[in-house]
């Protein structure tokens, strides 16, 4: 049973920084596509960043490029989202995601509204004022 446990988030003033963490359970495959999505009430869930744990260039949405960084600690089976220069429009619930193995880890997966088969963390609120 896949579990994704998130931590981090909170409230911060504009220009501030936060770091989110997501620990995946041990029964996940060693090579997997994981990432972060965010949701604002009334809008579709939006892809923020993806990382393929076996290597490759991380994928970051244009709206956060240069401010957000996705990384991983393989030993801990954990991914991170470092968020710098936060803006009020970054306010959302952030979800950690594990993509199914039949989904290619690329910009299309990040942007697609088809999120069927994804596993999700519990979500963590980020508020920027």
Coordinates of N, CA and C in Angstrom, one line a residue:
X1 N 0.9 -1.2 0.0 CA 0.0 0.0 0.0 C 0.9 1.2 0.0
X2 N 0.8 2.0 -1.1 CA 1.7 3.2 -1.2 C 1.2 4.3 -0.2
X3 N 2.2 4.8 0.4 CA 1.9 6.0 1.3 C 2.8 7.1 1.0
X4 N 2.3 8.3 0.9 CA 3.1 9.5 0.8 C 2.8 10.4 1.9
X5 N 3.9 10.7 2.7 CA 3.7 11.5 3.9 C 4.4 12.8 3.8
X6 N 3.6 13.9 3.8 CA 4.1 15.2 3.5 C 4.4 15.9 4.9
X7 N 5.3 16.9 4.8 CA 5.6 17.7 5.9 C 6.1 19.1 5.4
X8 N 6.0 20.1 6.2 CA 6.4 21.4 5.8 C 5.1 22.2 5.5
X9 N 5.3 23.3 4.8 CA 4.2 24.2 4.6 C 4.0 25.2 5.7
X10 N 3.0 26.0 5.6 CA 2.7 27.0 6.7 C 2.4 28.3 6.1
X11 N 2.6 29.3 6.9 CA 2.3 30.7 6.5 C 3.6 31.5 6.4
X12 N 3.7 32.3 5.4 CA 4.9 33.1 5.2 C 4.6 34.4 4.5
X13 N 5.4 35.4 4.7 CA 5.2 36.7 4.0 C 5.8 36.6 2.6
X14 N 5.3 37.4 1.7 CA 5.8 37.4 0.4 C 7.3 37.7 0.4
X15 N 8.0 36.9 -0.5 CA 9.4 37.0 -0.5 C 10.1 36.0 0.3
X16 N 9.3 35.3 1.2 CA 9.9 34.3 2.1 C 10.1 33.0 1.4
X17 N 10.5 32.0 2.2 CA 10.9 30.7 1.7 C 10.2 29.6 2.6
X18 N 10.0 28.5 2.0 CA 9.5 27.3 2.7 C 10.0 26.1 2.0
X19 N 10.1 24.9 2.7 CA 10.5 23.7 2.1 C 9.4 22.6 2.5
X20 N 9.0 21.9 1.5 CA 8.1 20.8 1.7 C 8.9 19.5 1.5
X21 N 8.5 18.5 2.3 CA 9.1 17.2 2.2 C 8.0 16.1 1.9
X22 N 8.3 15.1 1.2 CA 7.4 14.0 1.0 C 8.2 12.7 1.0
X23 N 7.8 11.9 2.0 CA 8.5 10.6 2.2 C 7.5 9.5 1.6
X24 N 8.1 8.7 0.7 CA 7.3 7.6 0.1 C 7.6 6.3 0.9
X25 N 6.5 5.5 1.0 CA 6.7 4.2 1.7 C 7.6 3.3 0.9
X26 N 8.1 2.3 1.6 CA 9.2 1.4 1.1 C 8.7 0.6 -0.1
X27 N 7.4 0.4 -0.2 CA 6.9 -0.5 -1.3 C 6.8 0.2 -2.6
X28 N 7.3 1.5 -2.7 CA 7.3 2.1 -4.0 C 8.6 1.7 -4.8
X29 N 8.5 1.7 -6.1 CA 9.6 1.3 -6.9 C 10.7 2.2 -6.8
X30 N 11.9 1.7 -7.0 CA 13.1 2.6 -6.8 C 13.2 3.6 -7.9
X31 N 12.8 3.3 -9.1 CA 12.7 4.3 -10.2 C 11.3 4.7 -10.4
X32 N 11.0 5.9 -10.1 CA 9.7 6.4 -10.1 C 9.6 7.9 -10.4
X33 N 8.5 8.3 -10.9 CA 8.3 9.8 -11.1 C 7.4 10.3 -10.0
X34 N 8.0 11.3 -9.3 CA 7.3 11.9 -8.2 C 7.3 13.4 -8.4
X35 N 6.4 14.1 -7.7 CA 6.4 15.5 -7.8 C 5.4 16.2 -6.9
X36 N 5.2 17.4 -7.3 CA 4.3 18.3 -6.5 C 3.3 18.9 -7.4
X37 N 2.1 18.9 -6.9 CA 1.0 19.6 -7.5 C 0.3 20.5 -6.5
X38 N -0.4 21.5 -6.9 CA -1.1 22.4 -6.0 C -2.5 22.7 -6.4
X39 N -3.3 23.0 -5.5 CA -4.7 23.2 -5.8 C -5.3 24.4 -5.0
X40 N -6.0 25.2 -5.7 CA -6.7 26.3 -5.2 C -8.2 26.1 -5.4
X41 N -9.0 26.3 -4.4 CA -10.4 26.0 -4.5 C -11.0 26.7 -5.7
X42 N -11.7 26.0 -6.5 CA -12.3 26.6 -7.7 C -11.5 26.5 -9.0
X43 N -10.3 26.0 -8.8 CA -9.4 25.8 -10.0 C -9.0 24.3 -10.1
X44 N -8.4 24.0 -11.2 CA -7.9 22.6 -11.4 C -6.6 22.5 -10.6
X45 N -6.3 21.3 -10.2 CA -5.0 21.0 -9.6 C -3.9 21.2 -10.7
X46 N -2.9 21.9 -10.3 CA -1.8 22.4 -11.2 C -0.5 21.7 -10.9
X47 N 0.2 21.2 -11.9 CA 1.5 20.6 -11.7 C 2.5 21.7 -11.4
X48 N 3.4 21.4 -10.4 CA 4.4 22.4 -10.0 C 5.8 21.9 -10.4
X49 N 6.1 20.6 -10.1 CA 7.4 20.1 -10.4 C 7.4 18.6 -10.4
X50 N 8.2 18.0 -11.2 CA 8.4 16.5 -11.2 C 9.9 16.2 -11.2
X51 N 10.1 15.0 -10.6 CA 11.5 14.5 -10.6 C 11.4 13.0 -10.9
X52 N 12.3 12.5 -11.7 CA 12.5 11.0 -11.9 C 13.6 10.5 -11.0
X53 N 13.3 9.6 -10.1 CA 14.2 9.3 -9.1 C 15.4 8.6 -9.6
X54 N 15.4 8.0 -10.8 CA 16.5 7.3 -11.4 C 17.5 8.3 -12.1
X55 N 17.1 9.5 -12.2 CA 18.0 10.5 -12.8 C 17.2 11.3 -13.9
X56 N 17.9 12.3 -14.4 CA 17.3 13.1 -15.4 C 17.1 14.5 -14.9
X57 N 16.7 15.4 -15.8 CA 16.5 16.8 -15.4 C 15.1 17.0 -14.8
X58 N 15.1 17.6 -13.6 CA 13.8 17.8 -13.0 C 12.9 18.8 -13.9
X59 N 11.7 18.6 -13.8 CA 10.7 19.4 -14.6 C 10.0 20.4 -13.7
X60 N 10.0 21.7 -14.0 CA 9.4 22.7 -13.2 C 8.5 23.5 -14.0
X61 N 7.3 23.8 -13.5 CA 6.3 24.7 -14.2 C 6.9 26.1 -14.4
X62 N 6.5 26.6 -15.6 CA 6.9 28.0 -15.9 C 6.6 29.0 -14.8
X63 N 5.5 28.8 -14.1 CA 5.0 29.8 -13.1 C 5.9 29.8 -11.9
X64 N 6.7 28.8 -11.7 CA 7.6 28.8 -10.5 C 9.1 28.6 -10.9
X65 N 9.4 28.5 -12.1 CA 10.8 28.4 -12.6 C 11.6 29.5 -12.0
X66 N 12.8 29.1 -11.5 CA 13.7 30.1 -11.0 C 13.5 30.4 -9.5
X67 N 12.3 29.9 -9.0 CA 12.0 30.2 -7.6 C 11.9 28.9 -6.8
X68 N 11.3 27.9 -7.4 CA 11.1 26.6 -6.8 C 12.1 25.5 -7.3
X69 N 12.6 24.7 -6.4 CA 13.5 23.6 -6.8 C 13.0 22.3 -6.2
X70 N 13.0 21.3 -7.1 CA 12.6 19.9 -6.6 C 13.9 19.1 -6.5
X71 N 14.0 18.3 -5.4 CA 15.2 17.5 -5.2 C 14.8 16.2 -4.5
X72 N 15.7 15.3 -4.3 CA 15.4 14.1 -3.7 C 16.6 13.6 -2.8
X73 N 16.2 12.8 -1.8 CA 17.2 12.0 -1.0 C 16.8 10.6 -1.2
X74 N 17.6 9.9 -2.1 CA 17.3 8.5 -2.4 C 17.3 7.6 -1.2
X75 N 18.3 7.8 -0.3 CA 18.4 7.0 0.9 C 17.2 7.1 1.8
X76 N 16.6 8.2 1.8 CA 15.4 8.4 2.6 C 14.1 8.2 1.8
X77 N 14.2 8.0 0.5 CA 13.0 7.8 -0.3 C 12.1 9.0 -0.2
X78 N 12.7 10.1 -0.2 CA 12.0 11.4 0.0 C 12.3 12.4 -1.0
X79 N 11.3 13.2 -1.4 CA 11.5 14.3 -2.3 C 11.2 15.6 -1.5
X80 N 11.8 16.7 -2.1 CA 11.6 18.0 -1.4 C 11.2 19.0 -2.5
X81 N 10.5 20.1 -2.0 CA 10.2 21.2 -2.8 C 10.7 22.5 -2.1
X82 N 11.8 23.0 -2.5 CA 12.3 24.3 -1.9 C 11.6 25.4 -2.7
X83 N 10.9 26.3 -1.9 CA 10.2 27.4 -2.5 C 10.8 28.7 -2.0
X84 N 11.3 29.5 -2.9 CA 11.9 30.8 -2.6 C 11.1 31.9 -3.2
X85 N 11.3 33.1 -2.7 CA 10.6 34.3 -3.2 C 9.1 34.0 -3.4
X86 N 8.5 33.5 -2.4 CA 7.1 33.2 -2.5 C 6.2 34.4 -2.7
X87 N 5.2 34.1 -3.5 CA 4.2 35.2 -3.9 C 2.8 34.8 -3.4
X88 N 2.0 35.8 -3.2 CA 0.6 35.5 -2.8 C -0.1 34.5 -3.7
X89 N 0.2 34.5 -5.0 CA -0.4 33.6 -5.9 C 0.1 32.2 -5.8
X90 N 1.1 31.9 -5.0 CA 1.6 30.6 -4.7 C 0.7 29.9 -3.6
X91 N -0.2 30.7 -3.0 CA -1.0 30.2 -1.9 C -1.9 29.1 -2.5
X92 N -1.8 27.9 -1.8 CA -2.6 26.7 -2.3 C -2.3 25.6 -1.3
X93 N -3.1 24.5 -1.6 CA -2.8 23.2 -0.9 C -1.8 22.5 -1.8
X94 N -0.7 22.1 -1.3 CA 0.3 21.4 -2.1 C 0.3 19.9 -1.8
X95 N 0.2 19.1 -2.9 CA 0.1 17.7 -2.8 C 1.4 17.0 -3.4
X96 N 1.9 16.1 -2.7 CA 2.9 15.2 -3.2 C 2.2 14.2 -4.1
X97 N 2.9 13.8 -5.2 CA 2.3 12.8 -6.1 C 3.3 11.8 -6.5
X98 N 2.8 10.6 -6.7 CA 3.6 9.5 -7.3 C 2.8 9.1 -8.5
X99 N 3.5 9.2 -9.7 CA 2.8 8.8 -10.9 C 2.9 7.3 -11.2
X100 N 1.9 6.8 -11.8 CA 1.9 5.3 -12.2 C 3.1 5.1 -13.2
X101 N 3.6 3.9 -13.2 CA 4.7 3.5 -14.0 C 4.5 3.7 -15.5
X102 N 3.3 3.7 -15.9 CA 3.0 3.8 -17.3 C 3.0 5.2 -17.8
X103 N 3.2 6.2 -16.9 CA 3.2 7.6 -17.3 C 4.7 8.1 -17.4
X104 N 5.0 8.6 -18.5 CA 6.3 9.2 -18.7 C 6.5 10.4 -17.9
X105 N 7.7 10.5 -17.3 CA 7.9 11.7 -16.4 C 8.4 12.8 -17.2
X106 N 7.5 13.6 -17.7 CA 7.9 14.7 -18.6 C 7.0 15.9 -18.4
X107 N 7.2 16.9 -19.2 CA 6.4 18.2 -19.0 C 4.9 17.9 -19.4
X108 N 4.6 17.0 -20.2 CA 3.3 16.7 -20.5 C 2.5 16.1 -19.3
X109 N 3.2 15.2 -18.6 CA 2.6 14.7 -17.4 C 2.4 15.8 -16.4
X110 N 3.3 16.8 -16.3 CA 3.1 17.9 -15.4 C 1.9 18.7 -15.7
X111 N 1.7 19.0 -17.0 CA 0.7 19.9 -17.5 C -0.7 19.2 -17.7
X112 N -0.7 17.9 -17.8 CA -1.9 17.2 -18.2 C -3.0 17.3 -17.0
X113 N -4.2 17.4 -17.4 CA -5.3 17.4 -16.5 C -5.7 15.9 -16.1
X114 N -5.1 15.0 -16.9 CA -5.4 13.6 -16.6 C -4.4 13.1 -15.6
X115 N -4.9 13.0 -14.4 CA -4.1 12.6 -13.2 C -4.7 11.3 -12.7
X116 N -5.2 10.5 -13.5 CA -5.8 9.2 -13.1 C -4.6 8.2 -12.8
X117 N -4.8 7.5 -11.7 CA -3.8 6.5 -11.3 C -2.7 7.1 -10.4
X118 N -2.7 8.4 -10.2 CA -1.7 9.1 -9.3 C -2.0 8.7 -7.9
X119 N -1.0 8.5 -7.1 CA -1.1 8.4 -5.7 C -0.8 9.8 -5.1
X120 N -1.5 10.2 -4.0 CA -1.4 11.5 -3.5 C -1.1 11.5 -2.0
X121 N -0.3 12.5 -1.6 CA -0.1 12.7 -0.2 C -1.4 13.4 0.4
X122 N -1.3 13.7 1.7 CA -2.5 14.2 2.4 C -2.7 15.7 2.1
X123 N -1.7 16.4 1.5 CA -1.8 17.8 1.2 C -1.4 18.7 2.4
X124 N -0.7 19.8 2.0 CA -0.3 20.7 3.1 C -0.5 22.1 2.6
X125 N -1.0 22.9 3.5 CA -1.4 24.3 3.1 C -0.2 25.2 3.1
X126 N 0.0 26.0 2.1 CA 1.0 27.0 2.0 C 0.2 28.3 1.8
X127 N 0.4 29.3 2.7 CA -0.3 30.6 2.6 C 0.8 31.7 2.6
X128 N 0.7 32.5 1.6 CA 1.7 33.6 1.4 C 0.9 34.9 1.4
X129 N 1.3 35.8 2.3 CA 0.5 37.1 2.5 C 1.4 38.3 2.2

